[in-house]
Each structure stands twice: as C-alpha cells, then as structure tokens.
PDB file of C-alpha atoms in Angstrom:
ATOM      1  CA  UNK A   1      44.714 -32.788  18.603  1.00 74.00           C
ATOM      2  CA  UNK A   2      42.377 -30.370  16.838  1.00 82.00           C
ATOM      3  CA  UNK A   3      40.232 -33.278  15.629  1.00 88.00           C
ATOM      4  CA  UNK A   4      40.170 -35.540  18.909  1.00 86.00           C
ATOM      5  CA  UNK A   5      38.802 -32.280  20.387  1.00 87.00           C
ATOM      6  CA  UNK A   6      36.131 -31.387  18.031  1.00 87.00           C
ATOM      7  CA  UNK A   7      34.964 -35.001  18.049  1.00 87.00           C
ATOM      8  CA  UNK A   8      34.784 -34.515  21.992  1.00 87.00           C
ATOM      9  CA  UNK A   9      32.706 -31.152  21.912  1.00 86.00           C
ATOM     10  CA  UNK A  10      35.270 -29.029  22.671  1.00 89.00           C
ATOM     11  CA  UNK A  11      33.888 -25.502  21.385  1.00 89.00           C
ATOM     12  CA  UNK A  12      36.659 -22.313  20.878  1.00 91.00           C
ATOM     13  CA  UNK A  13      35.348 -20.869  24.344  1.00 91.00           C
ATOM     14  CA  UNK A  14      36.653 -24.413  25.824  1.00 91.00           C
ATOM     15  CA  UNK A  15      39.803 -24.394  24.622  1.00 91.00           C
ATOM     16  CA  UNK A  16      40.389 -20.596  25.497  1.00 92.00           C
ATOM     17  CA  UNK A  17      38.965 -22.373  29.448  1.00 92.00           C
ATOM     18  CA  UNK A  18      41.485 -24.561  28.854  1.00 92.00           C
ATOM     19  CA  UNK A  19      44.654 -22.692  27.816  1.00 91.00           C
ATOM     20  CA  UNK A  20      43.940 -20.017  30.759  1.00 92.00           C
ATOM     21  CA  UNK A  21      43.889 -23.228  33.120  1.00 92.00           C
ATOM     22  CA  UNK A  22      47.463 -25.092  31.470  1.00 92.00           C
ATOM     23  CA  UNK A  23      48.329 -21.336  32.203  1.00 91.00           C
ATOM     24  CA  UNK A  24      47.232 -20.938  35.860  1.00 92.00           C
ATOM     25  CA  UNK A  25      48.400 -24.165  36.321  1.00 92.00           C
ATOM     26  CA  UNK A  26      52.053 -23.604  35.672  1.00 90.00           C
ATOM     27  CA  UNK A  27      51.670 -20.503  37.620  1.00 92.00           C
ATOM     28  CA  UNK A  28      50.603 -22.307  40.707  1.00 92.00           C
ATOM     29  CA  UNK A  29      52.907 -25.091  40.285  1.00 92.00           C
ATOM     30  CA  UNK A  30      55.720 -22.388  39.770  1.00 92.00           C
ATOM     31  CA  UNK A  31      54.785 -20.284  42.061  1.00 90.00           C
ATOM     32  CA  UNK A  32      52.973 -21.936  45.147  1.00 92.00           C
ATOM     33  CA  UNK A  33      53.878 -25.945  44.801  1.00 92.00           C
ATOM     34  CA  UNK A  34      57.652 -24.810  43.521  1.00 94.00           C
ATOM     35  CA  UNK A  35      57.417 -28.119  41.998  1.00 91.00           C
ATOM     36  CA  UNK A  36      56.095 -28.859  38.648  1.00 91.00           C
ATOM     37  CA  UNK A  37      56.285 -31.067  35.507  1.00 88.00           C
ATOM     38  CA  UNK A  38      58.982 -30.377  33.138  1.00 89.00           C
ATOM     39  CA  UNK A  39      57.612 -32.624  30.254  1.00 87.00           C
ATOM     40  CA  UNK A  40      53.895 -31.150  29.010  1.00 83.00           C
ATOM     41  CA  UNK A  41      53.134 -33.314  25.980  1.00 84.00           C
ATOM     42  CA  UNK A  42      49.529 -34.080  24.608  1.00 82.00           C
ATOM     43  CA  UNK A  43      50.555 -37.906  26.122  1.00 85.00           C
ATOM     44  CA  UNK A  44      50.816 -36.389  29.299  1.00 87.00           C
ATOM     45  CA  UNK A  45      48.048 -33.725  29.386  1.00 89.00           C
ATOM     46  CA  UNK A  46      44.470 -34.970  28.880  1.00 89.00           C
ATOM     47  CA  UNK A  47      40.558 -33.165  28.851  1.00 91.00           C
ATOM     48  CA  UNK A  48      37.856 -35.066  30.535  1.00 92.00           C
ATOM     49  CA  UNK A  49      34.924 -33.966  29.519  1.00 91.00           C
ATOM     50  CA  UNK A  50      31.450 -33.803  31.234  1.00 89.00           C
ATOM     51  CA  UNK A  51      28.126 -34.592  30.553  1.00 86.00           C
ATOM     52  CA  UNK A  52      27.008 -31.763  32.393  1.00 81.00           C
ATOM     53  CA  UNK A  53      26.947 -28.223  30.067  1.00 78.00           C
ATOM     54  CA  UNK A  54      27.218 -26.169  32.786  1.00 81.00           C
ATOM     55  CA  UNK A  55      30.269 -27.844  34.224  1.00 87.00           C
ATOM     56  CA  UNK A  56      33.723 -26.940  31.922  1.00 89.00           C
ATOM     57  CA  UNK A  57      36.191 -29.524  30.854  1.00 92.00           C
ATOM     58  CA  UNK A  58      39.034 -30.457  33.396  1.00 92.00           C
ATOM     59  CA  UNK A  59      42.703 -30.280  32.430  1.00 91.00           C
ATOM     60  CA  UNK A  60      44.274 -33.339  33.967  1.00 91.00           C
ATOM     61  CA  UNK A  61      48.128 -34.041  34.335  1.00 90.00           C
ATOM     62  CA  UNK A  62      49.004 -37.865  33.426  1.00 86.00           C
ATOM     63  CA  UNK A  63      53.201 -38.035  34.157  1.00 82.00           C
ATOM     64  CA  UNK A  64      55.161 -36.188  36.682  1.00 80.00           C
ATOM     65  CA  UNK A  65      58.207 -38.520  35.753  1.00 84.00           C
ATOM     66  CA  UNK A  66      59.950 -35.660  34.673  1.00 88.00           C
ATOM     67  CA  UNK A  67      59.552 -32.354  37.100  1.00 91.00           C
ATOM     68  CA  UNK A  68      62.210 -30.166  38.850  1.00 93.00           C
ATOM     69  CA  UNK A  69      61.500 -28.121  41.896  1.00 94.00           C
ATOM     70  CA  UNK A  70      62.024 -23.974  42.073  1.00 94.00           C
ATOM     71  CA  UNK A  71      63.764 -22.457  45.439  1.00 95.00           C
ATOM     72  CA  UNK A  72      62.026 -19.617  47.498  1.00 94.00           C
ATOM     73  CA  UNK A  73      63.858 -16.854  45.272  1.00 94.00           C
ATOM     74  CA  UNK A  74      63.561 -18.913  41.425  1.00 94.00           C
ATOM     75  CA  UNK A  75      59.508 -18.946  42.670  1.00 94.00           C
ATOM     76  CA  UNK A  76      59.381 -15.342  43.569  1.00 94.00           C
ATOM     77  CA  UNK A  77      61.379 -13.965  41.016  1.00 94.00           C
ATOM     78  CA  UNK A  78      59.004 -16.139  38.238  1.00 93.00           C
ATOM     79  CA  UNK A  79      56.686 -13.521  39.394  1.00 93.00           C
ATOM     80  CA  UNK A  80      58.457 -10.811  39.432  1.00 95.00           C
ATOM     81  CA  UNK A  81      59.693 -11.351  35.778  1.00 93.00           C
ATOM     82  CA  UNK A  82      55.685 -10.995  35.454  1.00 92.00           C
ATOM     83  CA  UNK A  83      55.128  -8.332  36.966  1.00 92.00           C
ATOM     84  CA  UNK A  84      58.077  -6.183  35.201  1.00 94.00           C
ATOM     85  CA  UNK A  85      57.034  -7.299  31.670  1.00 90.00           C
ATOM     86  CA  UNK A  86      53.505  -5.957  32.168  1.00 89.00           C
ATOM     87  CA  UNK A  87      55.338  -2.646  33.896  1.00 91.00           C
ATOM     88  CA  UNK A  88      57.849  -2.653  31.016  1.00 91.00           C
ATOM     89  CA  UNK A  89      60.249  -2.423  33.815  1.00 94.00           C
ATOM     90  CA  UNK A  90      63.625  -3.062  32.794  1.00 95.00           C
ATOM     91  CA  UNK A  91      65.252  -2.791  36.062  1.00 97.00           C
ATOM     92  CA  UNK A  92      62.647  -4.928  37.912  1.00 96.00           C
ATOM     93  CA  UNK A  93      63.433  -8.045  35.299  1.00 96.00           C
ATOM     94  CA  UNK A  94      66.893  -7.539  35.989  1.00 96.00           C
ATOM     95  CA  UNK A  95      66.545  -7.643  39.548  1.00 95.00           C
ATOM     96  CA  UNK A  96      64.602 -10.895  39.242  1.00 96.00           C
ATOM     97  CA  UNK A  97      66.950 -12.435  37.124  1.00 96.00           C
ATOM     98  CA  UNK A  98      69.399 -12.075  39.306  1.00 93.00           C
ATOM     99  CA  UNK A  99      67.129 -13.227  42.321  1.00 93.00           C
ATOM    100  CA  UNK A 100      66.442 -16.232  40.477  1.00 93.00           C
ATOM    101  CA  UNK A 101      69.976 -16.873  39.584  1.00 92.00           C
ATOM    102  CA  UNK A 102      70.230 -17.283  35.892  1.00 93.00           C
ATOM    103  CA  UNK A 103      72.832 -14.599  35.302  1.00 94.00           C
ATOM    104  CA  UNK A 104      76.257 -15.101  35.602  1.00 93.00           C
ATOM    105  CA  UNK A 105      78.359 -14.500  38.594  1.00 91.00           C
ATOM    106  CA  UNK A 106      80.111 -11.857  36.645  1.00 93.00           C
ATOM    107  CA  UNK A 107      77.494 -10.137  34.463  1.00 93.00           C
ATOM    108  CA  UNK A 108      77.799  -6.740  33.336  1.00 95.00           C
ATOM    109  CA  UNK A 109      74.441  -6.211  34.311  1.00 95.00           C
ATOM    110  CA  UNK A 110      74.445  -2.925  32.982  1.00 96.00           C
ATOM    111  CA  UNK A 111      74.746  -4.594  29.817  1.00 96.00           C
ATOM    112  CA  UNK A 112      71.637  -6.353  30.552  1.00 96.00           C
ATOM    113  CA  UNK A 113      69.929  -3.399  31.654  1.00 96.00           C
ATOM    114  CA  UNK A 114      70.168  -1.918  28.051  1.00 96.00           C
ATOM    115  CA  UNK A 115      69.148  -4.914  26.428  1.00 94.00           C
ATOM    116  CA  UNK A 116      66.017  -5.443  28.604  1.00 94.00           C
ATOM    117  CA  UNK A 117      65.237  -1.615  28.141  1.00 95.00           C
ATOM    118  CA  UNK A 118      65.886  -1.956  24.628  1.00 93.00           C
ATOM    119  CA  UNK A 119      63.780  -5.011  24.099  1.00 90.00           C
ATOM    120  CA  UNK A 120      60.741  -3.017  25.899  1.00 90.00           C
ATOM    121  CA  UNK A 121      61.776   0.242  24.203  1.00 90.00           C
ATOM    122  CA  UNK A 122      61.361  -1.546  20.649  1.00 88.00           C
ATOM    123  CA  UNK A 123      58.713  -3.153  20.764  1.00 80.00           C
ATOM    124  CA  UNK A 124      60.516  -7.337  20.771  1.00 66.00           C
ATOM    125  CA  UNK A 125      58.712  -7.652  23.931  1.00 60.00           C
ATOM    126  CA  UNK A 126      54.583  -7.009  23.654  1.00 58.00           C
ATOM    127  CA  UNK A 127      51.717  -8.146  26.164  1.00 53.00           C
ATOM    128  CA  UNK A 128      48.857  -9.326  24.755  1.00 56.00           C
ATOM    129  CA  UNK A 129      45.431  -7.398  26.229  1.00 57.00           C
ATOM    130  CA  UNK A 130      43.716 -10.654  27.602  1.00 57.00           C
ATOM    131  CA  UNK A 131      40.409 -11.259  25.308  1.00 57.00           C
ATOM    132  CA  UNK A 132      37.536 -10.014  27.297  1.00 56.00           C
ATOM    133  CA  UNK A 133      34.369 -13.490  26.799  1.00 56.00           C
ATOM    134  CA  UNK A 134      31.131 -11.304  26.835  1.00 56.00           C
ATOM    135  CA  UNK A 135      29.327 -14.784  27.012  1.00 54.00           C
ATOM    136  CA  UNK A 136      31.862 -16.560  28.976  1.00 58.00           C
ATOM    137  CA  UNK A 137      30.136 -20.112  30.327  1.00 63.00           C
ATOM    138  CA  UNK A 138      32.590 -20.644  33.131  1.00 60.00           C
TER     139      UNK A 138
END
C-alpha cells in the first residue's frame, strides 16, 4: 500500500531495495531452499523499517501456510529458463522445460522450438536493462 509506505518513509530508492530483494528472495527460495511460499500477498509480506538511515528496510515473510517444494531438476531448470531468456536461446528454454517437466509426455517439441524462437524473434519476449542507482544507499 502506496500510502502505508509513504507514511513509513519509504523513498522510490527503497522500494526499488525492496522489489530486487522479493526478487532475490524467490530466487533463493527457488533455487537453493527448493521450498518456497506459494501465497505472496501484502497480508503476508511486511517492511520493518529502521531507525537507522544507513541500514535499508527488511522484507519479512509472515505465512508459509501455503508453499510447495521444487525437485533437483524443477530448481535447476528455474535457472536455466533464466539464463536462456537473457541468451534469447530458444533451444536452451526448451531444454529446461523439459528438465523441469512441464511439457507433455508427447510434445512436438519442435513445435515448441518455433514458438520459443518466434517469441524471441518478435520481440513478445524483452529483458529489461536493470536500472543502474548512481546514488544507491544500500
């Protein structure tokens, strides 16, 4: 909530610090825990902040009621997906869709080939430059 946040302090440079942690924080729960929360609310996520302006606000997790956990191959092929989008590498997302196990048995996966490619080759799919903070606090 926009105004809960303001009312806290919260200035744009905090809330980009806090998106890149929700971020990172997915990533590491995807990746290395292979166990994360499946329900990400604003009742479940809070922002303490601190007194201290050198020290940024903290993300914190309320509710893991809901949460599912990722085999070896779902985890690795999370980042593999990654990695192919920023390669525009339609055979590498492939690959780890299949590694992670949500195609079907019988996919014509040179069907999906030329959809990825296409997707990449078009344009549907862009990556976003990350935003460079010249005065960055944290």
């Amino acid at each position: 909530n926009d105004a809960k946040l303001d009312a806290a302090g919260i200035t744009q440079e905090d809330r980009e610090y806090l998106a890149e942690a929700l971020a990172r924080s997915y990533l590491r729960q995807f990746v290395t825990n292979r166990f994360f929360s499946t329900d990400p609310h604003p009742g479940n996520l809070g922002v303490e902040v601190f007194n201290d302006e050198d020290r940024p606000p903290r993300l914190v997790f309320y509710d893991f009621g809901q949460a599912c956990t990722l085999s070896k191959d779902q985890s690795l092929g999370i980042l593999e997906v990654i990695e192919s989008i920023i390669d525009l590498d339609a055979k590498k997302s492939v690959s780890a869709f299949n590694r992670m196990g949500v195609l079907k048995d019988n996919a014509d996966l040179d069907k999906v080939l030329a959809k990825v490619q296409s997707n990449y080759d078009s344009g549907r799919l862009k990556v976003k430059k990350r935003k460079v903070r010249n005065s960055a606090k944290y």
